[in-house]
CSV table of C-alpha atoms (C1' of nucleotides) in Angstrom, one decimal:
chain,number,residue,atom,x,y,z
N,133,MET,CA,0.1,0.0,0.0
N,134,VAL,CA,1.4,3.3,-1.0
N,135,ASP,CA,1.4,6.1,1.4
N,136,VAL,CA,-1.4,8.5,0.4
N,137,LEU,CA,0.8,11.7,1.0
N,138,ASP,CA,3.7,10.2,-1.0
N,139,ASP,CA,1.4,9.4,-3.7
N,140,LEU,CA,-0.2,12.8,-3.8
N,141,GLN,CA,3.1,14.3,-3.9
N,142,TRP,CA,4.3,12.1,-6.8
N,143,ARG,CA,1.1,13.0,-8.7
N,144,GLY,CA,1.9,16.8,-8.3
N,145,LEU,CA,-1.0,17.3,-6.2
N,146,LEU,CA,0.7,18.7,-3.0
N,147,GLY,CA,1.3,22.5,-2.9
N,148,GLN,CA,1.8,24.4,0.3
N,149,SER,CA,0.7,22.9,3.5
N,150,THR,CA,0.7,23.3,7.2
N,151,ASP,CA,3.6,21.5,9.1
N,152,GLU,CA,4.2,18.7,6.7
N,153,ALA,CA,5.5,16.2,9.3
N,154,ALA,CA,2.4,16.8,11.5
N,155,LEU,CA,0.2,16.5,8.5
N,156,ARG,CA,2.0,13.1,7.8
N,157,SER,CA,1.6,11.7,11.2
N,158,ALA,CA,-2.0,12.8,11.3
N,159,LEU,CA,-2.6,10.9,8.1
N,160,ALA,CA,-1.2,7.7,9.6
N,161,GLU,CA,-4.6,7.2,11.4
N,162,PRO,CA,-8.0,7.9,9.6
N,163,LEU,CA,-9.1,11.4,9.9
N,164,THR,CA,-11.9,13.5,8.9
N,165,PHE,CA,-11.2,16.0,6.2
N,166,TYR,CA,-13.2,18.6,4.1
N,167,VAL,CA,-12.9,20.3,0.8
N,168,GLY,CA,-15.4,23.0,-0.3
N,169,PHE,CA,-16.9,24.2,-3.7
N,170,ASP,CA,-18.5,27.4,-4.1
N,171,PRO,CA,-21.7,27.5,-6.2
N,172,THR,CA,-20.6,30.2,-8.7
N,173,ALA,CA,-21.9,28.3,-11.8
N,174,PRO,CA,-24.5,25.7,-12.8
N,175,SER,CA,-21.7,23.1,-13.2
N,176,LEU,CA,-18.5,22.0,-12.0
N,177,HIS,CA,-15.6,22.3,-14.4
N,178,ILE,CA,-12.6,20.1,-14.8
N,179,GLY,CA,-10.5,22.2,-12.5
N,180,HIS,CA,-12.9,21.1,-9.8
N,181,LEU,CA,-12.7,17.7,-10.8
N,182,VAL,CA,-9.0,17.7,-9.7
N,183,GLN,CA,-10.1,18.6,-6.0
N,184,ILE,CA,-13.0,15.9,-6.2
N,185,LEU,CA,-10.3,13.2,-7.1
N,186,VAL,CA,-8.0,14.3,-4.2
N,187,ALA,CA,-10.9,13.7,-1.9
N,188,ARG,CA,-11.5,10.2,-3.5
N,189,ARG,CA,-7.8,9.2,-3.1
N,190,LEU,CA,-8.0,10.2,0.6
N,191,GLN,CA,-11.3,8.4,1.1
N,192,ARG,CA,-9.8,5.4,-0.5
N,193,ALA,CA,-6.8,5.7,1.9
N,194,GLY,CA,-9.4,5.5,4.7
N,195,HIS,CA,-10.0,9.0,5.7
N,196,HIS,CA,-13.5,10.5,6.1
N,197,PRO,CA,-14.5,13.1,3.7
N,198,LEU,CA,-16.9,16.1,4.3
N,199,LEU,CA,-17.7,17.5,0.8
N,200,LEU,CA,-19.0,21.0,1.4
N,201,VAL,CA,-21.0,23.0,-1.1
N,202,GLY,CA,-20.9,26.6,-0.1
N,203,GLY,CA,-24.6,27.8,0.0
N,204,ALA,CA,-23.5,30.7,2.1
N,205,THR,CA,-20.1,31.4,0.7
N,206,GLY,CA,-21.4,31.3,-2.7
N,207,LEU,CA,-23.7,34.3,-1.8
N,208,ILE,CA,-20.8,36.2,-1.1
N,209,GLY,CA,-18.0,35.3,-3.3
N,210,ASP,CA,-14.3,34.6,-2.9
N,211,PRO,CA,-12.5,37.8,-3.9
N,212,LYS,CA,-10.9,37.4,-7.3
N,213,PRO,CA,-7.6,39.3,-7.6
N,214,THR,CA,-8.8,41.0,-10.6
N,215,ALA,CA,-12.3,42.5,-9.9
N,216,GLU,CA,-15.5,42.4,-7.8
N,217,ARG,CA,-17.8,39.7,-8.5
N,218,GLN,CA,-21.4,40.0,-9.5
N,219,LEU,CA,-23.6,38.8,-6.6
N,220,ASN,CA,-25.9,36.0,-7.7
N,221,ASP,CA,-29.5,35.7,-6.5
N,222,ALA,CA,-30.2,33.4,-3.5
N,223,GLU,CA,-32.6,31.3,-5.5
N,224,VAL,CA,-30.1,30.9,-8.3
N,225,VAL,CA,-27.3,29.9,-5.8
N,226,ALA,CA,-29.6,27.4,-4.0
N,227,GLY,CA,-30.2,25.8,-7.4
N,228,TRP,CA,-26.5,25.5,-8.2
N,229,VAL,CA,-26.0,24.0,-4.8
N,230,GLU,CA,-28.2,21.3,-5.6
N,231,ARG,CA,-26.5,20.7,-9.0
N,232,LEU,CA,-23.1,20.6,-7.8
N,233,ARG,CA,-24.1,18.2,-5.0
N,234,GLY,CA,-25.5,15.8,-7.6
N,235,GLN,CA,-22.2,16.2,-9.7
N,236,ILE,CA,-19.9,15.5,-6.8
N,237,GLU,CA,-21.6,12.7,-5.3
N,238,PRO,CA,-20.8,10.0,-8.1
N,239,TYR,CA,-17.1,10.4,-7.3
N,240,VAL,CA,-17.1,9.4,-3.8
N,241,GLU,CA,-18.5,6.5,-1.8
N,242,LEU,CA,-21.6,7.5,0.0
N,243,ASP,CA,-22.4,4.1,1.6
N,244,GLY,CA,-20.4,1.4,3.4
N,245,PRO,CA,-18.3,1.7,6.3
N,246,ASN,CA,-16.7,4.9,5.4
N,247,PRO,CA,-19.2,7.2,3.6
N,248,ALA,CA,-18.6,10.6,2.6
N,249,ARG,CA,-20.8,13.3,3.7
N,250,MET,CA,-22.1,16.3,2.0
N,251,VAL,CA,-22.5,19.6,4.0
N,252,ASN,CA,-23.7,23.0,3.3
N,253,ASN,CA,-22.3,26.0,5.1
N,254,LEU,CA,-25.8,27.8,4.9
N,255,ASP,CA,-26.7,25.4,7.6
N,256,TRP,CA,-24.7,27.2,10.2
N,257,THR,CA,-24.5,30.9,9.0
N,258,SER,CA,-28.2,31.5,7.8
N,259,GLN,CA,-29.2,32.0,11.5
N,260,LEU,CA,-26.1,33.8,12.7
N,261,SER,CA,-26.8,37.3,13.5
N,262,ALA,CA,-24.6,40.1,12.3
N,263,LEU,CA,-23.8,41.1,16.0
N,264,ASP,CA,-22.9,37.4,16.8
N,265,LEU,CA,-20.5,37.4,13.9
N,266,LEU,CA,-19.0,40.5,14.8
N,267,ARG,CA,-18.6,39.6,18.6
N,268,ASP,CA,-18.1,35.9,18.5
N,269,VAL,CA,-16.2,35.4,15.3
N,270,GLY,CA,-14.6,38.8,14.3
N,271,ARG,CA,-12.8,39.2,17.3
N,272,HIS,CA,-10.5,36.5,16.5
N,273,PHE,CA,-9.5,38.1,13.1
N,274,ARG,CA,-6.7,40.8,12.9
N,275,VAL,CA,-7.5,43.2,10.0
N,276,GLY,CA,-3.7,43.3,9.3
N,277,ARG,CA,-3.5,39.6,8.3
N,278,MET,CA,-6.8,39.8,6.4
N,279,LEU,CA,-5.3,42.5,4.3
N,280,ALA,CA,-2.3,40.6,3.6
N,281,LYS,CA,-4.1,37.7,2.0
N,282,GLU,CA,-3.0,37.7,-1.7
N,283,ALA,CA,-6.3,38.4,-3.4
N,284,VAL,CA,-7.1,41.1,-0.9
N,285,ALA,CA,-3.9,42.7,-1.4
N,286,ALA,CA,-4.1,42.5,-5.0
N,287,ARG,CA,-7.6,44.2,-4.9
N,288,MET,CA,-6.5,46.9,-2.5
N,289,ALA,CA,-3.8,47.7,-4.8
N,290,SER,CA,-6.2,47.9,-7.9
N,291,ALA,CA,-8.1,50.8,-9.1
N,292,GLU,CA,-11.4,49.1,-8.2
N,293,GLY,CA,-10.5,48.3,-4.6
N,294,ILE,CA,-12.6,45.7,-2.7
N,295,SER,CA,-16.0,45.7,-1.1
N,296,TYR,CA,-16.5,44.9,2.5
N,297,THR,CA,-18.6,42.2,1.2
N,298,GLU,CA,-16.0,40.2,-0.4
N,299,PHE,CA,-13.4,41.2,2.2
N,300,SER,CA,-15.4,39.3,4.6
N,301,TYR,CA,-15.3,36.2,2.6
N,302,GLN,CA,-12.3,34.7,4.4
N,303,VAL,CA,-14.2,35.1,7.7
N,304,LEU,CA,-17.0,32.9,6.7
N,305,GLN,CA,-14.8,30.3,5.1
N,306,ALA,CA,-12.5,30.1,8.2
N,307,MET,CA,-15.7,29.6,10.1
N,308,ASP,CA,-16.6,26.5,8.0
N,309,TYR,CA,-13.4,24.9,9.4
N,310,LEU,CA,-14.3,25.7,12.8
N,311,GLU,CA,-17.7,24.4,12.6
N,312,LEU,CA,-16.8,21.2,10.9
N,313,HIS,CA,-14.0,20.8,13.5
N,314,ARG,CA,-16.7,21.0,16.2
N,315,ARG,CA,-19.4,19.0,14.6
N,316,HIS,CA,-17.5,16.3,12.8
N,317,GLY,CA,-13.9,16.4,14.3
N,318,CYS,CA,-12.4,17.7,11.0
N,319,THR,CA,-8.8,18.1,11.2
N,320,LEU,CA,-7.8,18.7,7.6
N,321,GLN,CA,-8.9,21.1,4.7
N,322,PHE,CA,-7.6,21.3,1.4
N,323,GLY,CA,-8.3,23.4,-1.6
N,324,GLY,CA,-6.8,24.9,-4.8
N,325,SER,CA,-3.6,26.9,-4.5
N,326,ASP,CA,-5.7,30.1,-4.6
N,327,GLN,CA,-7.4,28.8,-1.6
N,328,TRP,CA,-4.3,28.9,0.7
N,329,GLY,CA,-5.2,32.3,2.4
N,330,ASN,CA,-8.5,30.8,3.3
N,331,VAL,CA,-7.2,27.5,4.4
N,332,SER,CA,-4.8,29.1,6.6
N,333,ALA,CA,-7.3,31.4,8.0
N,334,GLY,CA,-9.4,28.4,9.0
N,335,VAL,CA,-6.5,26.7,10.5
N,336,ASP,CA,-5.8,29.8,12.6
N,337,LEU,CA,-9.2,30.2,13.7
N,338,VAL,CA,-9.6,26.6,15.0
N,339,HIS,CA,-6.3,27.1,16.8
N,340,ARG,CA,-7.4,30.2,18.5
N,341,VAL,CA,-10.8,29.1,19.5
N,342,GLN,CA,-10.3,25.4,20.3
N,343,ARG,CA,-6.4,25.4,20.9
N,344,THR,CA,-5.9,22.5,18.8
N,345,ALA,CA,-3.6,22.4,15.7
N,346,VAL,CA,-5.3,21.2,12.6
N,347,HIS,CA,-4.0,20.8,9.0
N,348,GLY,CA,-4.3,22.2,5.8
N,349,PHE,CA,-2.8,21.9,2.2
N,350,THR,CA,-3.2,23.2,-1.0
N,351,VAL,CA,-3.4,21.4,-4.5
N,352,PRO,CA,-1.4,23.2,-7.3
N,353,LEU,CA,-3.8,24.6,-9.8
N,354,LEU,CA,-3.4,22.6,-13.2
N,355,THR,CA,-1.6,24.8,-15.8
N,356,LYS,CA,-0.6,24.3,-19.4
N,357,ALA,CA,3.0,23.9,-20.1
N,358,ASP,CA,3.6,27.7,-20.6
N,359,GLY,CA,1.7,28.4,-17.4
N,360,THR,CA,-1.3,29.6,-18.8
N,361,LYS,CA,-5.1,28.9,-18.0
N,362,PHE,CA,-5.9,25.2,-18.2
N,363,GLY,CA,-9.5,23.9,-19.1
N,364,LYS,CA,-10.6,26.5,-21.6
N,365,THR,CA,-11.4,25.9,-25.1
N,366,GLU,CA,-12.1,28.5,-27.7
N,367,SER,CA,-15.8,28.1,-26.7
N,368,GLY,CA,-15.0,28.5,-23.1
N,369,THR,CA,-14.6,26.4,-19.8
N,370,VAL,CA,-14.7,22.6,-20.0
N,371,TRP,CA,-17.7,21.6,-17.9
N,372,VAL,CA,-18.5,18.4,-16.2
N,373,ASP,CA,-22.2,18.7,-17.1
N,374,PRO,CA,-22.7,16.9,-20.6
N,375,ALA,CA,-25.4,19.5,-21.4
N,376,LEU,CA,-22.8,22.4,-21.3
N,377,THR,CA,-19.8,20.3,-22.5
N,378,SER,CA,-20.8,17.4,-24.8
N,379,PRO,CA,-19.0,14.1,-24.0
N,380,TYR,CA,-17.5,14.3,-27.6
N,381,ALA,CA,-16.1,17.8,-26.9
N,382,PHE,CA,-14.9,16.7,-23.6
N,383,HIS,CA,-13.0,13.7,-25.2
N,384,GLN,CA,-11.6,15.9,-27.8
N,385,PHE,CA,-10.4,18.3,-25.3
N,386,TRP,CA,-8.2,15.7,-23.6
N,387,LEU,CA,-7.1,14.3,-27.1
N,388,ASN,CA,-5.8,17.8,-27.9
N,389,VAL,CA,-3.6,18.3,-24.9
N,390,GLU,CA,-0.1,19.4,-25.6
N,391,ASP,CA,2.5,16.8,-25.4
N,392,ALA,CA,4.4,18.8,-22.5
N,393,SER,CA,1.5,18.5,-20.1
N,394,VAL,CA,-0.1,15.0,-20.8
N,395,ASP,CA,1.9,13.1,-18.2
N,396,ARG,CA,1.1,15.7,-15.7
N,397,TYR,CA,-2.4,15.4,-16.4
N,398,LEU,CA,-2.4,11.7,-16.4
N,399,ARG,CA,-1.0,11.5,-13.0
N,400,VAL,CA,-3.5,14.1,-11.7
N,401,LEU,CA,-6.7,12.7,-13.3
N,402,THR,CA,-6.3,9.0,-13.7
N,403,ASP,CA,-5.7,6.1,-11.2
N,404,ARG,CA,-3.1,4.7,-13.1
N,405,SER,CA,0.0,3.5,-11.1
N,406,ARG,CA,3.3,5.0,-11.2
N,407,GLU,CA,4.9,1.9,-13.3
N,408,ASP,CA,2.1,2.1,-15.6
N,409,LEU,CA,2.5,6.0,-16.2
N,410,GLU,CA,6.3,5.8,-16.5
N,411,ALA,CA,6.0,3.0,-19.1
N,412,LEU,CA,3.4,5.0,-21.1
N,413,ALA,CA,5.6,8.2,-20.8
N,414,GLY,CA,8.5,6.1,-22.3
N,415,ARG,CA,6.6,4.9,-25.3
N,416,THR,CA,5.3,8.5,-25.7
N,417,ALA,CA,8.8,9.7,-25.9
N,418,GLU,CA,9.7,7.1,-28.5
N,419,ARG,CA,6.7,7.8,-30.8
N,420,PRO,CA,5.1,11.0,-29.9
N,421,GLY,CA,3.2,11.2,-33.0
N,422,ALA,CA,1.1,8.3,-32.0
N,423,ARG,CA,-0.3,10.3,-29.2
N,424,GLU,CA,-0.9,7.3,-27.1
N,425,ALA,CA,-0.7,9.3,-23.9
N,426,GLN,CA,-3.3,11.7,-25.0
N,427,ARG,CA,-5.4,8.8,-26.1
N,428,THR,CA,-5.3,7.1,-22.8
N,429,LEU,CA,-6.0,10.5,-21.0
N,430,ALA,CA,-9.0,11.1,-23.2
N,431,ARG,CA,-10.2,7.6,-22.6
N,432,ASP,CA,-9.8,7.5,-19.0
N,433,VAL,CA,-11.1,10.9,-18.1
N,434,THR,CA,-14.1,10.6,-20.4
N,435,ALA,CA,-14.9,7.3,-19.1
N,436,LEU,CA,-14.6,8.5,-15.4
N,437,VAL,CA,-16.9,11.4,-16.0
N,438,HIS,CA,-19.2,10.3,-18.8
N,439,GLY,CA,-19.0,6.5,-18.7
N,440,ALA,CA,-17.4,3.8,-21.0
N,441,ALA,CA,-20.2,4.1,-23.6
N,442,ALA,CA,-19.5,7.7,-24.1
N,443,VAL,CA,-15.9,7.0,-24.7
N,444,ASP,CA,-16.9,4.6,-27.4
N,445,ALA,CA,-19.1,7.0,-29.0
N,446,ALA,CA,-16.6,9.7,-29.0
N,447,GLU,CA,-13.8,7.4,-30.4
N,448,ALA,CA,-16.0,6.0,-33.0
N,449,ALA,CA,-17.3,9.6,-34.0
N,450,ALA,CA,-13.5,10.8,-34.3
N,451,ALA,CA,-12.5,7.9,-36.3
N,452,ALA,CA,-15.2,8.5,-38.7
N,453,LEU,CA,-15.0,12.2,-39.0
N,454,PHE,CA,-11.3,12.7,-38.8
N,455,GLY,CA,-10.5,9.5,-40.8
N,456,ARG,CA,-8.7,9.7,-44.0
N,457,GLY,CA,-11.6,7.7,-45.6
N,458,ASP,CA,-14.3,9.1,-47.9
N,459,LEU,CA,-17.2,10.5,-46.0
N,460,GLU,CA,-19.5,9.5,-48.8
N,461,ALA,CA,-18.4,5.8,-48.2
N,462,LEU,CA,-19.5,5.7,-44.3
N,463,PRO,CA,-22.4,3.8,-43.9
N,464,GLU,CA,-25.5,5.7,-42.6
N,465,ASP,CA,-25.6,4.5,-39.1
N,466,VAL,CA,-21.9,5.2,-38.5
N,467,LEU,CA,-22.1,8.5,-40.1
N,468,GLY,CA,-25.3,9.4,-38.2
N,469,ALA,CA,-23.8,8.2,-34.8
N,470,ALA,CA,-20.6,10.4,-35.5
N,471,LEU,CA,-22.6,13.5,-36.5
N,472,ALA,CA,-24.9,13.3,-33.6
N,473,GLU,CA,-22.1,13.9,-31.3
N,474,LEU,CA,-21.4,17.3,-32.9
N,475,PRO,CA,-23.3,20.6,-32.4
N,476,HIS,CA,-25.7,20.8,-35.3
N,477,ALA,CA,-28.1,23.0,-37.0
N,478,VAL,CA,-31.2,21.8,-38.7
N,479,VAL,CA,-32.0,23.5,-42.0
N,480,GLY,CA,-35.3,23.4,-43.5
N,481,GLU,CA,-36.5,24.3,-46.9
N,482,GLY,CA,-34.4,27.3,-47.8
N,483,ALA,CA,-31.1,26.7,-49.4
N,484,ARG,CA,-28.4,28.1,-47.3
N,485,THR,CA,-25.1,29.5,-47.9
N,486,VAL,CA,-21.9,28.3,-46.3
N,487,VAL,CA,-21.8,31.7,-44.4
N,488,GLU,CA,-25.1,31.2,-43.1
N,489,LEU,CA,-24.5,27.6,-42.1
N,490,LEU,CA,-21.1,28.5,-40.4
N,491,VAL,CA,-23.0,30.9,-38.2
N,492,ALA,CA,-26.1,28.6,-37.6
N,493,THR,CA,-24.0,25.9,-36.3
N,494,GLY,CA,-22.1,28.1,-33.9
N,495,LEU,CA,-18.9,27.4,-35.9
N,496,CYS,CA,-18.5,31.2,-36.2
N,497,ALA,CA,-19.8,34.0,-34.0
N,498,SER,CA,-21.0,36.2,-36.7
N,499,ARG,CA,-21.4,36.5,-40.6
N,500,SER,CA,-18.3,38.7,-40.6
N,501,ALA,CA,-16.1,36.0,-38.9
N,502,ALA,CA,-17.6,33.2,-41.1
N,503,ARG,CA,-16.6,35.3,-44.2
N,504,ARG,CA,-13.2,35.8,-42.6
N,505,ALA,CA,-12.9,32.0,-41.9
N,506,VAL,CA,-13.6,31.4,-45.7
N,507,ALA,CA,-11.3,34.0,-46.8
N,508,ASP,CA,-8.6,32.6,-44.7
N,509,GLY,CA,-9.1,29.2,-46.3
N,510,GLY,CA,-10.4,27.8,-43.0
N,511,ALA,CA,-13.8,26.9,-43.8
N,512,TYR,CA,-14.7,23.3,-45.1
N,513,VAL,CA,-17.7,21.4,-46.1
N,514,ASN,CA,-17.3,17.5,-46.1
N,515,ASN,CA,-13.6,18.0,-45.6
N,516,THR,CA,-13.1,20.2,-48.7
N,517,ALA,CA,-12.1,23.7,-48.5
N,518,VAL,CA,-14.8,26.3,-49.3
N,519,ALA,CA,-13.9,28.8,-52.0
N,520,ASP,CA,-17.2,30.9,-52.0
N,521,GLY,CA,-18.9,31.5,-48.7
N,522,ASP,CA,-22.0,32.8,-50.6
N,523,ALA,CA,-22.4,29.5,-52.5
N,524,GLU,CA,-25.4,27.6,-51.4
N,525,LEU,CA,-25.1,24.0,-50.2
N,526,ALA,CA,-26.0,21.8,-53.2
N,527,ASP,CA,-28.3,18.6,-52.9
N,528,ASP,CA,-25.6,16.6,-54.3
N,529,GLN,CA,-23.2,17.6,-51.5
N,530,LEU,CA,-25.6,16.0,-48.9
N,531,LEU,CA,-24.1,12.8,-47.5
N,532,GLN,CA,-26.9,10.2,-47.5
N,533,GLY,CA,-29.1,12.8,-49.0
N,534,ARG,CA,-29.3,14.7,-45.7
N,535,TRP,CA,-26.2,15.6,-44.0
N,536,ALA,CA,-23.3,17.9,-44.4
N,537,LEU,CA,-20.2,18.0,-42.2
N,538,LEU,CA,-19.0,21.5,-41.6
N,539,ARG,CA,-15.5,22.3,-40.3
N,540,ARG,CA,-13.6,25.5,-39.4
N,541,GLY,CA,-9.8,25.0,-39.1
N,542,LYS,CA,-8.3,21.7,-38.4
N,543,ARG,CA,-10.6,20.4,-35.8
N,544,THR,CA,-13.6,22.2,-35.1
N,545,LEU,CA,-16.6,20.4,-36.5
N,546,ALA,CA,-20.4,20.9,-36.9
N,547,ALA,CA,-23.1,19.0,-38.6
N,548,VAL,CA,-25.8,20.4,-40.8
N,549,ASP,CA,-29.0,18.3,-41.0
N,550,ALA,CA,-30.9,19.3,-44.1
N,551,ARG,CA,-34.0,17.3,-43.3
N,552,PRO,CA,-35.9,15.9,-46.3
N,553,ARG,CA,-38.5,18.3,-47.2
Q,241,G,C1',-19.2,66.5,2.3
Q,242,G,C1',-14.6,68.9,-0.1
Q,243,C,C1',-10.2,68.5,-3.5
Q,244,A,C1',-7.4,65.8,-7.0
Q,245,G,C1',-7.0,61.8,-10.5
Q,246,G,C1',-9.5,58.1,-13.4
Q,247,U,C1',-13.5,55.1,-16.5
Q,248,U,C1',-11.0,53.3,-24.4
Q,249,G,C1',-12.5,47.0,-28.2
Q,250,C,C1',-11.7,39.8,-24.3
Q,251,C,C1',-7.4,41.7,-21.0
Q,252,C,C1',-3.5,45.5,-20.5
Q,253,G,C1',-2.9,50.1,-22.6
Q,254,A,C1',-1.8,54.5,-26.6
Q,255,G,C1',-4.6,58.4,-28.3
Q,256,C,C1',-6.2,64.4,-26.0
Q,257,G,C1',-10.6,68.3,-32.1
Q,258,G,C1',-10.4,66.1,-38.4
Q,259,C,C1',-5.3,61.7,-41.4
Q,260,C,C1',-9.8,57.1,-35.6
Q,261,A,C1',-13.2,51.2,-36.1
Q,262,A,C1',-9.2,54.0,-32.9
Q,263,U,C1',-1.0,52.7,-32.2
Q,264,G,C1',1.3,48.7,-29.5
Q,265,G,C1',1.3,44.1,-26.5
Q,266,G,C1',-1.2,39.8,-24.6
Q,267,A,C1',-5.2,36.2,-25.5
Q,268,G,C1',-7.8,34.3,-29.6
Q,269,C,C1',-8.9,32.6,-35.0
Q,270,U,C1',-7.0,30.8,-39.9
Q,271,G,C1',-3.0,29.1,-43.1
Q,272,A,C1',2.0,26.7,-43.9
Q,273,C,C1',5.1,22.8,-41.3
Q,274,U,C1',4.0,18.3,-38.2
Q,275,G,C1',0.9,14.3,-35.2
Q,276,U,C1',-6.5,16.7,-34.2
Q,277,A,C1',0.7,18.5,-30.1
Q,278,A,C1',4.5,22.5,-29.2
Q,279,A,C1',7.7,26.0,-31.3
Q,280,U,C1',8.2,29.0,-35.6
Q,281,C,C1',6.6,32.1,-39.9
Q,282,A,C1',2.3,34.6,-42.3
Q,283,G,C1',-2.6,36.7,-42.3
Q,284,C,C1',-6.8,38.0,-39.4
Q,285,C,C1',-9.0,39.8,-35.1
Q,286,G,C1',-16.8,45.4,-34.1
Q,287,G,C1',-21.0,44.6,-37.4
Q,288,C,C1',-23.3,44.4,-42.1
Q,289,A,C1',-26.7,44.1,-47.8
Q,290,C,C1',-18.3,44.3,-47.2
Q,291,A,C1',-13.7,48.7,-52.9
Q,292,G,C1',-19.0,50.9,-49.4
Q,293,C,C1',-21.9,51.6,-45.1
Q,294,C,C1',-23.4,51.2,-39.8
Q,295,U,C1',-22.6,51.2,-34.6
Q,296,U,C1',-18.6,51.9,-30.8
Q,297,C,C1',-14.1,54.8,-26.6
Q,298,G,C1',-18.5,54.9,-18.4
Q,299,C,C1',-24.0,57.3,-19.1
Q,300,A,C1',-26.9,61.7,-20.7
Q,301,G,C1',-27.1,66.2,-23.0
Q,302,G,C1',-24.2,70.2,-25.4
Q,303,U,C1',-20.3,73.4,-28.5
Q,304,U,C1',-18.4,72.5,-33.4
Q,305,C,C1',-18.7,71.8,-40.7
Q,306,G,C1',-16.7,67.7,-37.7
Q,307,A,C1',-15.5,64.8,-30.9
Q,308,A,C1',-12.7,59.0,-28.1
Q,309,U,C1',-10.5,63.7,-27.9
Q,310,C,C1',-13.7,70.3,-25.5
Q,311,C,C1',-18.0,71.8,-22.0
Q,312,U,C1',-22.1,70.5,-18.4
Q,313,G,C1',-24.7,67.0,-15.4
Q,314,C,C1',-24.8,62.0,-13.7
Q,315,A,C1',-22.8,57.2,-12.3
Q,316,C,C1',-18.8,54.4,-10.6
Q,317,C,C1',-13.6,53.6,-8.9
Q,318,U,C1',-8.9,55.5,-6.5
Q,319,G,C1',-6.3,58.8,-3.4
Q,320,C,C1',-5.9,62.9,0.1
Q,321,C,C1',-8.7,65.9,3.5
Q,322,A,C1',-13.3,66.5,6.7
RNA sequence: GGCAGGUUGCCCGAGCGGCCAAUGGGAGCUGACUGUAAAUCAGCCGGCACAGCCUUCGCAGGUUCGAAUCCUGCACCUGCCA
C-alpha cells in the first residue's frame, strides 16, 4: 500500500501545507477532512474535478470526507484578484448548490463503512446574527492579516478596490473549518492553491478558539506547459455537465492536450499506477506522433466523467470524422452516430449559403467572422475547403441525401442536418 | 461632504478636435510545417446588404462643418482631506 501523502506528492497534487511532518503523522490514522466548492456556476468544471479526485484518493486511503457545497459562501463570493464579482440571486445559488451536490456525489463512496458526507455552510450561517458574527467570530480576526491575503492585497492595489462583502469572505470560510471541526472532528482542509489564504485562516481560527492544531494543504492548480490557464477551449470552460460540454467535446479536449502536459494530467486525473504511467511516458517519448498518452488520457477521463459508452461513441465519431476515408463511403448508421456527437443545425426548406451555415452551427460567431474564415481558407464542407462563402449548399453535396459536415480550421466540427423536405 | 485623479475594443494600454473602427502588447482565430501537439513564420482579429455603409471609446446632454478627444450634469472607482 502506497502512502497517500507520497502518492499525492508524486502526482503533483501537493502544494503548500501546514507543518508537513505533522500532517504526515496525522494521516497515519484515519482522519476527517473537508474540501469546499462554491456554487458560482451551474456546473463544476475540470478544475474542480482535480479536487474531487484528491478527496476520493483520501477516502480510499481510509479518511473520512466532508464535501462542502458553499450555499453561504456562494452568496458572498471569494474575492478574485482582478475584479469584484457580480452577486448572484439567492434562489439561483440554491439551485446551483443542488446541482453541484449531484455532480460531486458520483465520485465518492456515499455508503459502506466509510461514507462521504455532504455539508452546506448555509446550515450554520443563515441563522447567525450580524452582532454574533462581529462579537464571537470577528474578534478572532486581525485586519492586518486579512489585508495581507493575496487576493485582498491585489484588489487593494487595484483601482477598483474591494468591497466589505468580499473582504469578509475569508471570515465565513474560516468559520466553516471551525464548525466542521466542532461538529465532525474535522482536522484537515485542502483546496486549490488560490485557497491557501482561506485554508490557513481556518487553521488559525480553529487554533485560536479550540486550541488545537489542525492541518491544511493546497493542490496546485493545473496549468498548461507555458503556465497559462488550463481547462479552456475557444468556446469556453470545459464543464463536467454533459449539457454544457458534450462528451464528444470533452473527449476531444483531452485528446488535444499538448505533449508537454499530458503526463502531468495523467498523474492528476487518472488512477493509473506509477509504473504504468512511467512505461507510457517512455512509449510516448519514442513515438510522440502516435499520441498514445493523449488517447489514454482522453479515454480514462471521459470514462470517469461520462462513462465507458461515451468513450466508445466519442472515439467512433472521431474515427469516422477525422479518418482519411471518404465521408461518402461511411455507412449511414456510422455517419449518423458520428454527426450526432457534434453541435448541429437543422436547416429546412431554404437553401443556405456556407456563411449562413457556419453561423447557424455556431462554428463562427458572426457572418463577418464566417466570411473571414472562408477568406482565410479555413472553412470546409465535407472536408473540402470552401472557396465561395456565398455559395449555397447543393443537394448533391449532402451525405446520405441529408447531412453535411462543416469544419472550421483543423478540428472544429459541426453537422448540418438538411431534413428531407 | 470637499479636493485631485480615473472610466478606451476579451485583457493591459496608447490616443487628447479632423489623417480613428481607433497605435502597441497579450489572449484568440486561420494558413504553412507536423501528429486533431509544441515551437516558428504569415494573415486575421466591432457589425453588415463588405472597394461601401453602420454602430462603438462609463451614461445623458451640449459646443463644433466635424468629438474617444472640448463643455455641463450623472454614475462608478482610487487617493488625500473632513
